[in-house]
């Protein structure tokens, strides 16, 4: 599903600074929930951004579904990858419905299709349909974050990248969102790559935990193995 081969990233403006990601080799299978964990600055976000093609890869290749991402049409790549970040950035002047189906609008979906999809999605996170007509500022932070997740799911991408999606939330909201999300992942059989700096969160959610330090993968294993061989 997602494969990294000898992936290295150097930021140009860093001069002779060390690479942000060094020779990353990793295979993520379909339906797998993989957590990237490591201290701030170890290269987690850089890795996500390369998959998304928000930044260029310096060396090596990343493949999605067996195809080199640099050879794929950017539009179809965007449709096959959902991206959730901590600063979800809902559009303040758009309703929740319009926010959820934003990508559908870009793809010129009919109004009926958008209405239907938005109703279907909001059920997944336990919010009432009436919320579709509200504006982002009328929702709590936790509720907004749920909407951010739905936006990434709207066009039904097989691969979802989440970069500290629940980082700004209080522990209780966070716990309930983690559970909802894990359930969602199982039901929809999505491949999830999840970035966190919280080991408890990683051990709780992941099928595989990838530990990074200074741009390198130092361990990639199941939570059980990580607990046995820390
Ligand atoms: P993490 O997500 O694990 O906190 P990042 O991927 O954001 O780490 O950063 C990895 C390294 O790359 C850090 O040393 C960071 O300072 C550097 N870096 C990140 N973004 C840029 C950028 N746009 N330009 C230059 N260096 C960057
Ligand atoms: P709840 O969902 O439990 O009603 P919130 O999610 O509003 O509560 O608040 C939980 C935490 O998220 C608080 O620490 C708050 O500072 C933070 N927070 C609230 N709104 C936002 C937002 N729009 N973006 C980021 N963080 C937020």
mmCIF file of C-alpha atoms and ligand atoms in Angstrom:
data_model
loop_
_atom_site.group_PDB
_atom_site.id
_atom_site.type_symbol
_atom_site.label_atom_id
_atom_site.label_comp_id
_atom_site.label_asym_id
_atom_site.label_seq_id
_atom_site.Cartn_x
_atom_site.Cartn_y
_atom_site.Cartn_z
ATOM 1 C CA UNK A 1 0.000 0.000 0.000
ATOM 2 C CA UNK A 2 2.687 2.505 1.069
ATOM 3 C CA UNK A 3 6.360 1.830 0.563
ATOM 4 C CA UNK A 4 9.437 3.903 1.372
ATOM 5 C CA UNK A 5 12.715 2.969 -0.317
ATOM 6 C CA UNK A 6 15.913 4.744 0.714
ATOM 7 C CA UNK A 7 14.000 7.968 1.304
ATOM 8 C CA UNK A 8 16.115 10.945 2.322
ATOM 9 C CA UNK A 9 15.070 14.574 2.702
ATOM 10 C CA UNK A 10 17.396 17.553 2.937
ATOM 11 C CA UNK A 11 15.930 21.021 3.243
ATOM 12 C CA UNK A 12 17.803 23.382 0.914
ATOM 13 C CA UNK A 13 17.800 26.372 3.196
ATOM 14 C CA UNK A 14 19.596 24.317 5.831
ATOM 15 C CA UNK A 15 22.922 24.644 4.012
ATOM 16 C CA UNK A 16 25.053 21.712 5.124
ATOM 17 C CA UNK A 17 22.628 20.875 7.912
ATOM 18 C CA UNK A 18 21.935 17.198 8.546
ATOM 19 C CA UNK A 19 19.145 15.536 6.571
ATOM 20 C CA UNK A 20 15.686 15.754 8.202
ATOM 21 C CA UNK A 21 14.960 12.160 7.090
ATOM 22 C CA UNK A 22 17.754 9.680 6.399
ATOM 23 C CA UNK A 23 17.465 6.520 4.307
ATOM 24 C CA UNK A 24 13.958 5.562 5.393
ATOM 25 C CA UNK A 25 12.930 2.025 4.375
ATOM 26 C CA UNK A 26 9.482 0.828 5.345
ATOM 27 C CA UNK A 27 6.457 -1.047 3.988
ATOM 28 C CA UNK A 28 2.958 -0.356 5.257
ATOM 29 C CA UNK A 29 0.273 -2.883 4.297
ATOM 30 C CA UNK A 30 -3.340 -2.287 3.383
ATOM 31 C CA UNK A 31 -5.585 -1.955 6.433
ATOM 32 C CA UNK A 32 -2.654 -1.436 8.775
ATOM 33 C CA UNK A 33 -2.640 1.244 11.485
ATOM 34 C CA UNK A 34 0.906 2.527 11.813
ATOM 35 C CA UNK A 35 2.043 5.107 14.361
ATOM 36 C CA UNK A 36 5.171 7.194 13.826
ATOM 37 C CA UNK A 37 6.552 8.315 17.140
ATOM 38 C CA UNK A 38 9.597 10.268 18.262
ATOM 39 C CA UNK A 39 10.671 13.574 19.786
ATOM 40 C CA UNK A 40 9.955 16.911 18.170
ATOM 41 C CA UNK A 41 12.203 17.489 15.143
ATOM 42 C CA UNK A 42 12.917 13.806 14.392
ATOM 43 C CA UNK A 43 11.330 13.990 10.916
ATOM 44 C CA UNK A 44 7.760 12.731 11.353
ATOM 45 C CA UNK A 45 5.979 15.644 9.682
ATOM 46 C CA UNK A 46 8.592 15.785 6.932
ATOM 47 C CA UNK A 47 7.814 12.132 6.165
ATOM 48 C CA UNK A 48 4.047 12.800 5.942
ATOM 49 C CA UNK A 49 4.570 15.836 3.726
ATOM 50 C CA UNK A 50 6.682 13.833 1.280
ATOM 51 C CA UNK A 51 3.933 11.201 0.935
ATOM 52 C CA UNK A 52 1.470 13.980 0.211
ATOM 53 C CA UNK A 53 3.863 15.663 -2.214
ATOM 54 C CA UNK A 54 3.660 18.871 -0.225
ATOM 55 C CA UNK A 55 7.472 18.758 -0.331
ATOM 56 C CA UNK A 56 9.884 17.013 -2.702
ATOM 57 C CA UNK A 57 11.866 13.901 -1.873
ATOM 58 C CA UNK A 58 15.646 14.484 -2.065
ATOM 59 C CA UNK A 59 16.608 10.826 -2.653
ATOM 60 C CA UNK A 60 14.781 7.515 -2.871
ATOM 61 C CA UNK A 61 11.185 6.648 -3.785
ATOM 62 C CA UNK A 62 7.791 6.509 -2.129
ATOM 63 C CA UNK A 63 5.147 4.280 -3.729
ATOM 64 C CA UNK A 64 1.415 4.229 -3.098
ATOM 65 C CA UNK A 65 -0.302 1.095 -4.412
ATOM 66 C CA UNK A 66 2.919 0.004 -6.066
ATOM 67 C CA UNK A 67 3.289 3.199 -8.072
ATOM 68 C CA UNK A 68 5.985 5.825 -7.561
ATOM 69 C CA UNK A 69 4.170 8.948 -6.300
ATOM 70 C CA UNK A 70 6.264 11.256 -8.471
ATOM 71 C CA UNK A 71 4.866 9.441 -11.532
ATOM 72 C CA UNK A 72 1.238 9.739 -10.422
ATOM 73 C CA UNK A 73 -1.145 12.467 -11.429
ATOM 74 C CA UNK A 74 -1.260 14.866 -8.421
ATOM 75 C CA UNK A 75 -5.063 15.104 -8.514
ATOM 76 C CA UNK A 76 -5.602 11.352 -8.325
ATOM 77 C CA UNK A 77 -2.925 11.122 -5.620
ATOM 78 C CA UNK A 78 -4.842 13.707 -3.555
ATOM 79 C CA UNK A 79 -7.998 11.625 -3.957
ATOM 80 C CA UNK A 80 -6.291 8.516 -2.664
ATOM 81 C CA UNK A 81 -4.801 10.194 0.419
ATOM 82 C CA UNK A 82 -6.719 11.912 3.231
ATOM 83 C CA UNK A 83 -4.725 14.284 5.432
ATOM 84 C CA UNK A 84 -5.614 15.373 8.966
ATOM 85 C CA UNK A 85 -3.458 17.810 10.947
ATOM 86 C CA UNK A 86 -3.681 19.383 14.379
ATOM 87 C CA UNK A 87 -4.600 22.812 13.027
ATOM 88 C CA UNK A 88 -7.518 21.486 11.053
ATOM 89 C CA UNK A 89 -8.283 24.933 9.603
ATOM 90 C CA UNK A 90 -11.976 24.591 8.861
ATOM 91 C CA UNK A 91 -13.151 27.368 6.564
ATOM 92 C CA UNK A 92 -14.823 29.857 8.967
ATOM 93 C CA UNK A 93 -17.264 31.275 6.417
ATOM 94 C CA UNK A 94 -18.447 27.838 5.273
ATOM 95 C CA UNK A 95 -21.002 25.645 7.014
ATOM 96 C CA UNK A 96 -19.949 22.338 8.531
ATOM 97 C CA UNK A 97 -21.520 20.560 5.566
ATOM 98 C CA UNK A 98 -19.553 22.632 3.060
ATOM 99 C CA UNK A 99 -16.399 22.020 5.063
ATOM 100 C CA UNK A 100 -16.912 18.258 5.129
ATOM 101 C CA UNK A 101 -17.466 17.935 1.385
ATOM 102 C CA UNK A 102 -14.910 20.545 0.360
ATOM 103 C CA UNK A 103 -13.017 18.119 -1.853
ATOM 104 C CA UNK A 104 -16.321 16.931 -3.355
ATOM 105 C CA UNK A 105 -16.973 20.533 -4.391
ATOM 106 C CA UNK A 106 -13.572 20.673 -6.055
ATOM 107 C CA UNK A 107 -14.485 17.438 -7.852
ATOM 108 C CA UNK A 108 -17.787 19.011 -8.950
ATOM 109 C CA UNK A 109 -20.088 16.633 -7.102
ATOM 110 C CA UNK A 110 -23.815 17.389 -7.389
ATOM 111 C CA UNK A 111 -25.552 19.048 -4.422
ATOM 112 C CA UNK A 112 -27.514 15.817 -3.812
ATOM 113 C CA UNK A 113 -24.361 13.783 -3.630
ATOM 114 C CA UNK A 114 -22.751 16.269 -1.245
ATOM 115 C CA UNK A 115 -25.835 16.366 1.007
ATOM 116 C CA UNK A 116 -25.998 12.610 1.144
ATOM 117 C CA UNK A 117 -22.297 12.148 1.825
ATOM 118 C CA UNK A 118 -22.255 14.810 4.574
ATOM 119 C CA UNK A 119 -25.214 13.165 6.336
ATOM 120 C CA UNK A 120 -23.596 9.757 6.107
ATOM 121 C CA UNK A 121 -20.303 11.036 7.487
ATOM 122 C CA UNK A 122 -21.553 13.083 10.417
ATOM 123 C CA UNK A 123 -23.276 9.964 11.775
ATOM 124 C CA UNK A 124 -19.892 8.260 12.000
ATOM 125 C CA UNK A 125 -18.731 10.639 14.721
ATOM 126 C CA UNK A 126 -21.968 10.769 16.678
ATOM 127 C CA UNK A 127 -22.956 14.359 15.909
ATOM 128 C CA UNK A 128 -26.559 15.206 14.970
ATOM 129 C CA UNK A 129 -27.443 16.142 11.391
ATOM 130 C CA UNK A 130 -28.454 19.658 12.510
ATOM 131 C CA UNK A 131 -24.770 20.404 12.965
ATOM 132 C CA UNK A 132 -24.315 20.361 9.202
ATOM 133 C CA UNK A 133 -25.851 23.835 8.973
ATOM 134 C CA UNK A 134 -23.753 25.339 11.753
ATOM 135 C CA UNK A 135 -20.511 27.281 11.317
ATOM 136 C CA UNK A 136 -17.158 26.158 12.756
ATOM 137 C CA UNK A 137 -17.101 28.796 15.553
ATOM 138 C CA UNK A 138 -20.330 27.302 16.930
ATOM 139 C CA UNK A 139 -18.571 23.989 17.645
ATOM 140 C CA UNK A 140 -16.145 23.041 20.432
ATOM 141 C CA UNK A 141 -12.528 22.232 19.638
ATOM 142 C CA UNK A 142 -13.209 18.526 19.942
ATOM 143 C CA UNK A 143 -16.192 18.739 17.626
ATOM 144 C CA UNK A 144 -14.191 20.731 15.081
ATOM 145 C CA UNK A 145 -11.491 18.109 15.163
ATOM 146 C CA UNK A 146 -14.086 15.417 14.393
ATOM 147 C CA UNK A 147 -15.190 17.457 11.377
ATOM 148 C CA UNK A 148 -11.559 17.694 10.261
ATOM 149 C CA UNK A 149 -11.350 13.901 10.281
ATOM 150 C CA UNK A 150 -14.578 13.633 8.271
ATOM 151 C CA UNK A 151 -13.261 16.086 5.693
ATOM 152 C CA UNK A 152 -10.324 13.760 5.112
ATOM 153 C CA UNK A 153 -12.723 10.816 4.703
ATOM 154 C CA UNK A 154 -15.166 12.571 2.353
ATOM 155 C CA UNK A 155 -13.901 11.197 -0.956
ATOM 156 C CA UNK A 156 -13.260 7.813 0.665
ATOM 157 C CA UNK A 157 -9.466 7.645 0.287
ATOM 158 C CA UNK A 158 -7.882 4.250 1.034
ATOM 159 C CA UNK A 159 -4.913 5.889 2.805
ATOM 160 C CA UNK A 160 -5.185 8.424 5.607
ATOM 161 C CA UNK A 161 -2.319 10.413 7.086
ATOM 162 C CA UNK A 162 -2.900 11.972 10.489
ATOM 163 C CA UNK A 163 -0.320 14.311 12.001
ATOM 164 C CA UNK A 164 -0.953 14.729 15.750
ATOM 165 C CA UNK A 165 -4.653 15.068 15.012
ATOM 166 C CA UNK A 166 -5.733 15.064 18.652
ATOM 167 C CA UNK A 167 -2.777 16.961 20.098
ATOM 168 C CA UNK A 168 -4.647 20.127 21.091
ATOM 169 C CA UNK A 169 -7.500 18.336 22.819
ATOM 170 C CA UNK A 170 -8.078 17.694 26.493
ATOM 171 C CA UNK A 171 -7.486 14.087 27.642
ATOM 172 C CA UNK A 172 -11.162 13.126 27.830
ATOM 173 C CA UNK A 173 -12.099 14.406 24.377
ATOM 174 C CA UNK A 174 -8.950 12.809 23.096
ATOM 175 C CA UNK A 175 -9.735 9.399 24.581
ATOM 176 C CA UNK A 176 -13.212 9.324 23.092
ATOM 177 C CA UNK A 177 -11.946 10.458 19.684
ATOM 178 C CA UNK A 178 -9.221 7.803 19.711
ATOM 179 C CA UNK A 179 -11.801 5.124 20.358
ATOM 180 C CA UNK A 180 -14.194 6.408 17.718
ATOM 181 C CA UNK A 181 -11.406 6.581 15.258
ATOM 182 C CA UNK A 182 -10.044 3.115 15.905
ATOM 183 C CA UNK A 183 -13.553 1.749 15.362
ATOM 184 C CA UNK A 184 -13.891 3.719 12.162
ATOM 185 C CA UNK A 185 -10.605 2.399 10.874
ATOM 186 C CA UNK A 186 -11.682 -1.210 11.442
ATOM 187 C CA UNK A 187 -15.125 -0.734 9.921
ATOM 188 C CA UNK A 188 -13.870 1.065 6.832
ATOM 189 C CA UNK A 189 -10.659 -0.982 6.484
ATOM 190 C CA UNK A 190 -8.490 2.097 5.942
ATOM 191 C CA UNK A 191 -4.728 2.212 5.968
ATOM 192 C CA UNK A 192 -3.751 4.775 8.582
ATOM 193 C CA UNK A 193 -0.445 6.473 9.218
ATOM 194 C CA UNK A 194 -0.654 8.347 12.479
ATOM 195 C CA UNK A 195 1.964 10.718 13.893
ATOM 196 C CA UNK A 196 2.213 11.291 17.618
ATOM 197 C CA UNK A 197 4.811 12.038 20.280
ATOM 198 C CA UNK A 198 2.753 10.169 22.884
ATOM 199 C CA UNK A 199 3.881 6.546 23.368
ATOM 200 C CA UNK A 200 0.683 5.586 25.215
ATOM 201 C CA UNK A 201 -1.375 6.786 22.267
ATOM 202 C CA UNK A 202 0.845 4.879 19.828
ATOM 203 C CA UNK A 203 0.718 1.627 21.805
ATOM 204 C CA UNK A 204 -3.031 1.892 22.171
ATOM 205 C CA UNK A 205 -3.854 2.572 18.520
ATOM 206 C CA UNK A 206 -1.193 0.992 16.365
ATOM 207 C CA UNK A 207 -0.745 -2.382 14.694
ATOM 208 C CA UNK A 208 2.826 -1.270 14.121
ATOM 209 C CA UNK A 209 4.848 1.420 15.900
ATOM 210 C CA UNK A 210 7.668 3.151 14.029
ATOM 211 C CA UNK A 211 10.100 4.883 16.372
ATOM 212 C CA UNK A 212 12.144 7.717 14.834
ATOM 213 C CA UNK A 213 15.108 9.614 16.178
ATOM 214 C CA UNK A 214 17.199 12.244 14.374
ATOM 215 C CA UNK A 215 15.630 11.432 11.008
ATOM 216 C CA UNK A 216 16.140 7.686 11.284
ATOM 217 C CA UNK A 217 13.894 4.747 12.075
ATOM 218 C CA UNK A 218 15.356 3.086 15.163
ATOM 219 C CA UNK A 219 12.638 0.443 15.631
ATOM 220 C CA UNK A 220 9.519 -0.693 13.749
ATOM 221 C CA UNK A 221 7.471 -3.334 15.532
ATOM 222 C CA UNK A 222 4.125 -4.359 16.981
ATOM 223 C CA UNK A 223 3.160 -2.745 20.318
ATOM 224 C CA UNK A 224 3.710 -6.113 22.033
ATOM 225 C CA UNK A 225 7.257 -6.367 20.692
ATOM 226 C CA UNK A 226 8.000 -2.764 21.641
ATOM 227 C CA UNK A 227 6.854 -3.449 25.205
ATOM 228 C CA UNK A 228 8.987 -6.616 25.352
ATOM 229 C CA UNK A 229 12.095 -5.003 23.799
ATOM 230 C CA UNK A 230 12.018 -1.297 24.563
HETATM 231 P P1 LIG B 1 8.793 16.303 13.632
HETATM 232 O O1 LIG B 1 7.541 16.283 12.816
HETATM 233 O O2 LIG B 1 9.248 14.951 14.045
HETATM 234 O O3 LIG B 1 8.703 17.247 14.788
HETATM 235 P P2 LIG B 1 9.944 17.650 11.352
HETATM 236 O O4 LIG B 1 9.757 16.708 10.236
HETATM 237 O O5 LIG B 1 8.984 18.790 11.471
HETATM 238 O O6 LIG B 1 9.975 16.851 12.710
HETATM 239 O O7 LIG B 1 11.408 18.250 11.298
HETATM 240 C C1 LIG B 1 12.552 17.454 11.063
HETATM 241 C C2 LIG B 1 13.767 18.366 10.902
HETATM 242 O O8 LIG B 1 13.645 19.139 9.731
HETATM 243 C C3 LIG B 1 13.971 19.358 12.035
HETATM 244 O O9 LIG B 1 15.351 19.481 12.277
HETATM 245 C C4 LIG B 1 13.400 20.634 11.487
HETATM 246 O O10 LIG B 1 14.022 21.737 12.068
HETATM 247 C C5 LIG B 1 13.721 20.517 10.017
HETATM 248 N N1 LIG B 1 12.732 21.225 9.178
HETATM 249 C C6 LIG B 1 11.395 21.003 9.151
HETATM 250 N N2 LIG B 1 10.796 21.805 8.247
HETATM 251 C C7 LIG B 1 11.778 22.541 7.686
HETATM 252 C C8 LIG B 1 11.802 23.545 6.678
HETATM 253 N N3 LIG B 1 10.686 23.951 6.048
HETATM 254 N N4 LIG B 1 12.993 24.081 6.347
HETATM 255 C C9 LIG B 1 14.118 23.684 6.955
HETATM 256 N N5 LIG B 1 14.183 22.734 7.914
HETATM 257 C C10 LIG B 1 13.018 22.181 8.277
HETATM 258 P P1 LIG B 2 -14.930 19.816 24.439
HETATM 259 O O1 LIG B 2 -14.806 19.257 23.073
HETATM 260 O O2 LIG B 2 -14.644 18.828 25.511
HETATM 261 O O3 LIG B 2 -16.202 20.564 24.669
HETATM 262 P P2 LIG B 2 -12.877 21.586 23.572
HETATM 263 O O4 LIG B 2 -12.514 20.577 22.573
HETATM 264 O O5 LIG B 2 -13.515 22.855 23.166
HETATM 265 O O6 LIG B 2 -13.788 20.907 24.662
HETATM 266 O O7 LIG B 2 -11.570 21.965 24.366
HETATM 267 C C1 LIG B 2 -10.585 20.994 24.548
HETATM 268 C C2 LIG B 2 -9.221 21.615 24.370
HETATM 269 O O8 LIG B 2 -9.049 21.989 23.016
HETATM 270 C C3 LIG B 2 -8.971 22.841 25.222
HETATM 271 O O9 LIG B 2 -7.700 22.692 25.829
HETATM 272 C C4 LIG B 2 -8.987 23.997 24.250
HETATM 273 O O10 LIG B 2 -8.028 24.958 24.605
HETATM 274 C C5 LIG B 2 -8.615 23.329 22.943
HETATM 275 N N1 LIG B 2 -9.317 23.976 21.833
HETATM 276 C C6 LIG B 2 -10.556 24.464 21.823
HETATM 277 N N2 LIG B 2 -10.885 24.948 20.623
HETATM 278 C C7 LIG B 2 -9.825 24.739 19.829
HETATM 279 C C8 LIG B 2 -9.549 24.979 18.452
HETATM 280 N N3 LIG B 2 -10.418 25.579 17.651
HETATM 281 N N4 LIG B 2 -8.364 24.596 17.975
HETATM 282 C C9 LIG B 2 -7.476 24.030 18.769
HETATM 283 N N5 LIG B 2 -7.672 23.749 20.072
HETATM 284 C C10 LIG B 2 -8.822 24.101 20.596
#
